[in-house]
Every structure is written in structure tokens, then in C-alpha cells.
Coordinates of C-alpha atoms in Angstrom, one line a residue:
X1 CA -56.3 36.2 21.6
X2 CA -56.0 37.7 18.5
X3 CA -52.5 38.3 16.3
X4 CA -51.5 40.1 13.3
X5 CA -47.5 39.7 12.5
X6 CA -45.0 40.5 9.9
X7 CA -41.4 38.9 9.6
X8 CA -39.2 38.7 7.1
X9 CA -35.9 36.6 6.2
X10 CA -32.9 36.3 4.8
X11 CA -30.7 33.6 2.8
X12 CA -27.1 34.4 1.4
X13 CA -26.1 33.7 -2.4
X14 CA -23.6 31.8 -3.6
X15 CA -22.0 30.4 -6.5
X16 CA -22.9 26.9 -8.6
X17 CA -19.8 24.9 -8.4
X18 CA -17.9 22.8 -10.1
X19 CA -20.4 23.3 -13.1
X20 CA -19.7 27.2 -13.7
X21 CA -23.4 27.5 -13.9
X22 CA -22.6 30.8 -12.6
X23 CA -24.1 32.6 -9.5
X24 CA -27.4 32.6 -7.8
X25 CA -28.7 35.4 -5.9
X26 CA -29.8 35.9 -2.1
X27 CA -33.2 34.6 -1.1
X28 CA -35.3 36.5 1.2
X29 CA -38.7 36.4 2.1
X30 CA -42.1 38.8 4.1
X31 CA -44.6 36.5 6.1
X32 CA -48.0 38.1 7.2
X33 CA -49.6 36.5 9.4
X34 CA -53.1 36.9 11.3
X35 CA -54.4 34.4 14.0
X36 CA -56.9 33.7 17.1
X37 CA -56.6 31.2 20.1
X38 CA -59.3 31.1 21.6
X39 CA -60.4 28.9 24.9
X40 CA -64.2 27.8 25.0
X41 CA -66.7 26.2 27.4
X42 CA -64.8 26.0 30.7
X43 CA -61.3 25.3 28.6
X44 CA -63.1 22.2 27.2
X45 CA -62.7 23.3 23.6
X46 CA -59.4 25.4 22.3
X47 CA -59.7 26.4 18.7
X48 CA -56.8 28.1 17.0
X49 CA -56.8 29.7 13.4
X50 CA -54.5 31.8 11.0
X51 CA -54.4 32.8 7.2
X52 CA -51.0 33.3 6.0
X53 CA -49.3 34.9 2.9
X54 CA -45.7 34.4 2.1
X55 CA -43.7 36.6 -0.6
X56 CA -40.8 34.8 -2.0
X57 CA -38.1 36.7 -3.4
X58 CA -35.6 34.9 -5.3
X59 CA -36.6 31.6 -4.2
X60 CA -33.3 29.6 -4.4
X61 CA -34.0 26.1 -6.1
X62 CA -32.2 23.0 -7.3
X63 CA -33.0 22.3 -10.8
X64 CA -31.8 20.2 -13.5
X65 CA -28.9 22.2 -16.2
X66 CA -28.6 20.0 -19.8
X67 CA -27.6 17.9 -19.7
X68 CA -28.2 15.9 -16.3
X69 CA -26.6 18.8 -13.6
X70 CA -28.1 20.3 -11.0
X71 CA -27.4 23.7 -10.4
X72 CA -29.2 26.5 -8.1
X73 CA -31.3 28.4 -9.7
X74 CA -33.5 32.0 -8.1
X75 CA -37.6 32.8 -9.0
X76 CA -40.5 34.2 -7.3
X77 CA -42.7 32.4 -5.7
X78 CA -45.9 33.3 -3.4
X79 CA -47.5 30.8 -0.9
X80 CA -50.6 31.7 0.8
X81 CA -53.0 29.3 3.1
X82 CA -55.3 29.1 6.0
X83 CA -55.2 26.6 8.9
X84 CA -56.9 25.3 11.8
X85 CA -56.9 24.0 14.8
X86 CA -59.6 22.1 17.1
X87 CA -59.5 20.3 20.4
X88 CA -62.4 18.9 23.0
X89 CA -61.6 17.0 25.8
X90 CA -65.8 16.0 26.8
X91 CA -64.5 14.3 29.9
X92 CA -61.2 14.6 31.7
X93 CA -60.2 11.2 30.4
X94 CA -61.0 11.7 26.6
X95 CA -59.7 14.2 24.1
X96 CA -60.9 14.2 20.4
X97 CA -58.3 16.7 17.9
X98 CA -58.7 17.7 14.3
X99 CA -56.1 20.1 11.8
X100 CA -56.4 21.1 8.7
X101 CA -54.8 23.4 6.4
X102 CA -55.6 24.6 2.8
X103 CA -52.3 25.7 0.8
X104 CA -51.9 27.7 -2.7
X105 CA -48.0 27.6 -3.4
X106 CA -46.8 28.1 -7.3
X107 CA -44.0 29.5 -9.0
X108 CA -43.2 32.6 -10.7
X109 CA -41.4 33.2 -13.3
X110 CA -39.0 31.0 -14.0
X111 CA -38.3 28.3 -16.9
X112 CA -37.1 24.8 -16.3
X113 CA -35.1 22.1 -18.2
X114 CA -36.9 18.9 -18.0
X115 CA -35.0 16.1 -18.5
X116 CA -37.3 13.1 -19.3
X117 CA -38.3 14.7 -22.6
X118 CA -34.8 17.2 -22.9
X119 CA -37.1 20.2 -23.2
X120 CA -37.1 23.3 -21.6
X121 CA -40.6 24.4 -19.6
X122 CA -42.3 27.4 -18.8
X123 CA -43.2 26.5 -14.6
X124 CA -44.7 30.2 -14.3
X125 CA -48.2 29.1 -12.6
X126 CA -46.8 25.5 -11.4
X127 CA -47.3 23.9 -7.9
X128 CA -44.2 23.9 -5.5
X129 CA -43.2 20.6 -4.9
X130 CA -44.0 19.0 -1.5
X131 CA -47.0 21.6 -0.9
X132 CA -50.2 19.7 -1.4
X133 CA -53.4 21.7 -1.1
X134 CA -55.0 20.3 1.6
X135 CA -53.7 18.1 4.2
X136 CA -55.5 17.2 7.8
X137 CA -55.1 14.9 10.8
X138 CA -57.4 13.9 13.0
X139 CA -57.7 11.4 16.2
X140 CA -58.6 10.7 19.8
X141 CA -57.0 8.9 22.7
X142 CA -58.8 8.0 26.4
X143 CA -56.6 7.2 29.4
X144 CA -57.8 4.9 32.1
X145 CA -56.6 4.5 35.6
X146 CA -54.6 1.1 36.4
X147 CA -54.7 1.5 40.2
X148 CA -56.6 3.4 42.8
X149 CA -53.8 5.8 43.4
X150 CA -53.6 7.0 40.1
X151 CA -50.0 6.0 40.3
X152 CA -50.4 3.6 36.9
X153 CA -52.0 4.8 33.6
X154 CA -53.5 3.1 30.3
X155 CA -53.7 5.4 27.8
X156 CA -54.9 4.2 24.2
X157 CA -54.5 7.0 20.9
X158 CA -55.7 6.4 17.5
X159 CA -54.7 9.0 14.5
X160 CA -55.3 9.5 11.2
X161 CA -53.3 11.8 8.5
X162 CA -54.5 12.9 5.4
X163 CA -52.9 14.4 2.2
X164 CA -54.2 15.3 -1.3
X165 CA -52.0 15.1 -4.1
X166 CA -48.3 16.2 -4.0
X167 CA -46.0 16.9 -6.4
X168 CA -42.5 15.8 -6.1
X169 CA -40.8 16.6 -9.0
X170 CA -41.2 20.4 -10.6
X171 CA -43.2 19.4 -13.8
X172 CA -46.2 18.2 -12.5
X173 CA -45.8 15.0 -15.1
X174 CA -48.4 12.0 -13.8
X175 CA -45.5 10.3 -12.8
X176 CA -44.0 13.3 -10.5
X177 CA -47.3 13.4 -8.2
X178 CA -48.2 11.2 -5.2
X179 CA -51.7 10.8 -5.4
X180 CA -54.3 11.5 -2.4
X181 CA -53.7 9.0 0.3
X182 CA -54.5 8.9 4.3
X183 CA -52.4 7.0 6.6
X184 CA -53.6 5.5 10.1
X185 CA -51.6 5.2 13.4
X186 CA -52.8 3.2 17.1
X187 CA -50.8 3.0 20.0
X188 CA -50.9 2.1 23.8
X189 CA -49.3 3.4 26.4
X190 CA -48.3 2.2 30.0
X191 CA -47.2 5.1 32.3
X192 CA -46.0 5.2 36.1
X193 CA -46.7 9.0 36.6
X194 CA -44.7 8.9 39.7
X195 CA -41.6 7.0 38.3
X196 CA -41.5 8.6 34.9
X197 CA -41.6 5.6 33.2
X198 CA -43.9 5.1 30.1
X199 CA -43.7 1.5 28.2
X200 CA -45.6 1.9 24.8
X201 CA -46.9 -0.2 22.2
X202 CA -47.7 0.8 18.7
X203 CA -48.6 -0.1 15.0
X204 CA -48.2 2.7 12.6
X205 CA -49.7 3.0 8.8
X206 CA -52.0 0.5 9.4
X207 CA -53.5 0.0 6.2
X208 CA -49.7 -0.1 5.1
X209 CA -50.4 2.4 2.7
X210 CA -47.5 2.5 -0.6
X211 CA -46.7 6.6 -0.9
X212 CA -43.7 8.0 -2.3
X213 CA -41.6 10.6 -0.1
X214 CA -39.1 12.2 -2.7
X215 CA -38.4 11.2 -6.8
X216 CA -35.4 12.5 -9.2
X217 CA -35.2 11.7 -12.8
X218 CA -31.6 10.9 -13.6
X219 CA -29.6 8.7 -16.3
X220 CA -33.0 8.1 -18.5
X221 CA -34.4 7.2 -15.4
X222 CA -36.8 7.6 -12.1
X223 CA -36.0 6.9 -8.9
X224 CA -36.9 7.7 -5.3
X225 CA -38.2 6.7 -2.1
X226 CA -41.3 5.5 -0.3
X227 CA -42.7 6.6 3.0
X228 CA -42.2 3.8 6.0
X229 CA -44.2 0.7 5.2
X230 CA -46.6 -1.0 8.2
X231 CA -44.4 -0.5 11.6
X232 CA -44.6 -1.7 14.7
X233 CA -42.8 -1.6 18.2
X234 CA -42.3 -1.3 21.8
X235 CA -40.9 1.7 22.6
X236 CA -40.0 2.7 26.7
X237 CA -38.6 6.0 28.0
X238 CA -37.2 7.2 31.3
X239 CA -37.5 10.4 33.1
X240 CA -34.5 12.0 34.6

């Protein structure tokens, strides 16, 4: 199946309060679209891909005011990316998957106060934040019968994510980027496919991986969070 599609949207204005910064204008936004699904050899193999372009209008934004207030702020901005999609189960037991998408997202237009130096900047041409270029995820998983009914199930899934650099703060300063970094996930699962009962076991980023999630400059200094260190659990769920 192939698509082509056009949408557009809406997001009402408002005012920046209690600073009197004044108001900000309504945000809208055209998304174009064109994909194919397609099912291959037998329905062993899907594969989906789509290129996308999005047209920001008055992007809405919180940004720093001098001295340390944030305030909303409108610019321009254009995203555009392609993306992918690929699954093959080889036996009825196994399936292998792998995503990955390529993204161009930067600002237009608009000049920001920065401040760890108190400067104002020129972002015309810079990054989004939380837009890296590439990301991808990969993994597998193989279920195994546990009885001859097929009542019981093991079903063991292995996954790994990737991400290249990121920025998390609008200046793209060394310290406002997360640098490349993949994270791995297992887990093992114990279903009754009758009962609705599934008791799993799991261990996620593995290699307990350090990656920051979000960072704010404020008061002369940085702070923020980090992503979930090495997890792991039983989890069990119920059908009703």
C-alpha cells in the first residue's frame, strides 16, 4: 500500500505571565507525508517506509528572557526526515525487527538570550532540541513451547536502541548535547495463553549506560536529569 497525506494543525496563543513579556502568537503547522507497507514472502517479511516534511509556523518555545525568565517565545521552524521499518519472522517461533529514522529539524529565525555567557544568539540554522539525526532500534525474541498443549509459553526478547547526539538545551554548547550512546534491554517471559496470565522477568540498560534526559541552566548553574540507570524486575499482568 502506498500513501501520500497532508494535515495540518493548530495551537492557540496566549499571553506571558506574570513577566509582561507580552504576547505570543498561535502555532500551526502542514505535515506531508508519503509511505508504503508492504507484505513480502508469504507475510514473512513487512517492511514499512515514509519521508516526511513538516512546516512550522510560529513554533511556540520556552526560552530564557534576561535576566533568568522564561517566557514563550514564536519562530519558524522546518523538520523533515525519512524512516523505516523492517520485520522477518524466518520461523513461526522467531522474529528479528529493525527501525531507523534519519531527522533534519533547525530553527528559523529567531534570536536567543543565552544565559551562561548573558549574550544574546542568533539560533537561525540551529538543531531543535531533543531531535537527534539518527536514531534506530533493533532486536529479536524466540518463543518456545513449555507443554505439549501449547497452553504454557517461554518467550525470551533482546533489544537494542540507538541514538546519535542530541541536543538539550537551544545553544548547542558542548555541555548542552548528550553524546551518541545505545542502550540494551533482555527480558523473559512466562505466559498461560489460556489463563491470560504472563509473569516476566527483565534487566533493562544493561551496560547501565550514564545519558542525560533534559538540562536547564539557571542561577549560574546546570542542572538536569539522567535517563534510568541498570533496572531490573518481575513484572506479572492479568487478563480480564
Amino acid at each position: 500500500m502506498a500513501y501520500a497525506q497532508w494535515s495540518r494543525g493548530y495551537k492557540a496563543g496566549g499571553v506571558n505571565l506574570p513577566t509582561g513579556g507580552g504576547l505570543y502568537r498561535p502555532e500551526s503547522i502542514d505535515a506531508y507525508e508519503l509511505g508504503l507497507k508492504t507484505e513480502l514472502f508469504d507475510r514473512s517479511v513487512t517492511f514499512s517506509a515514509a519521508a516526511f516534511y513538516n512546516d512550522y509556523s510560529d513554533l511556540q518555545i520556552n526560552i530564557t528572557a534576561p535576566p533568568t525568565t522564561a517566557q514563550v517565545n514564536n519562530t519558524d521552524s522546518a523538520i523533515w526526515g525519512v524512516e523505516g521499518e523492517l520485520q522477518w519472522r524466518p520461523t513461526g517461533d522467531m522474529r528479528l525487527y529493525l527501525s531507523a529514522t534519519y531527522l533534519d529539524a533547525e530553527f528559523r529565525d529567531i534570536v536567543g538570550f543565552d544565559p551562561v555567557d548573558s549574550q544574546f544568539h542568533d539560533l537561525d540554522g540551529f538543531p531543535l532540541p531533543n531531535a537527534p539525526k539518527f536514531t534506530a532500534n533493533a532486536g529479536i525474541d524466540h518463543g518456545f513451547d513449555l507443554s505439549s498443549d501449547g497452553r504454557y509459553r517461554l518467550t525470551l526478547r533482546g533489544d537494542l536502541s540507538y541514538s546519535s547526539n542530541v541536543v538539550l538545551r537551544y545553544f548547542s554548547r558542548p555541555e548542552d548535547i548528550q553524546r551518541s550512546y545505545a542502550i540494551g534491554n533482555l527480558s523473559a517471559t512466562i505466559e498461560d495463553q489460556n489463563g491470560g496470565r504472563r509473569l516476566t522477568a527483565f534487566v533493562n540498560n544493561i551496560g547501565d549506560r550514564k545519558y542525560k534526559q533534559a538540562i536547564l541552566f539557571f542561577a549560574a548553574s546546570y542542572y538536569g536529569n539522567y535517563g534510568p540507570p541498570r533496572t531490573w524486575g518481575l513484572r506479572f499482568s492479568q487478563d480480564f
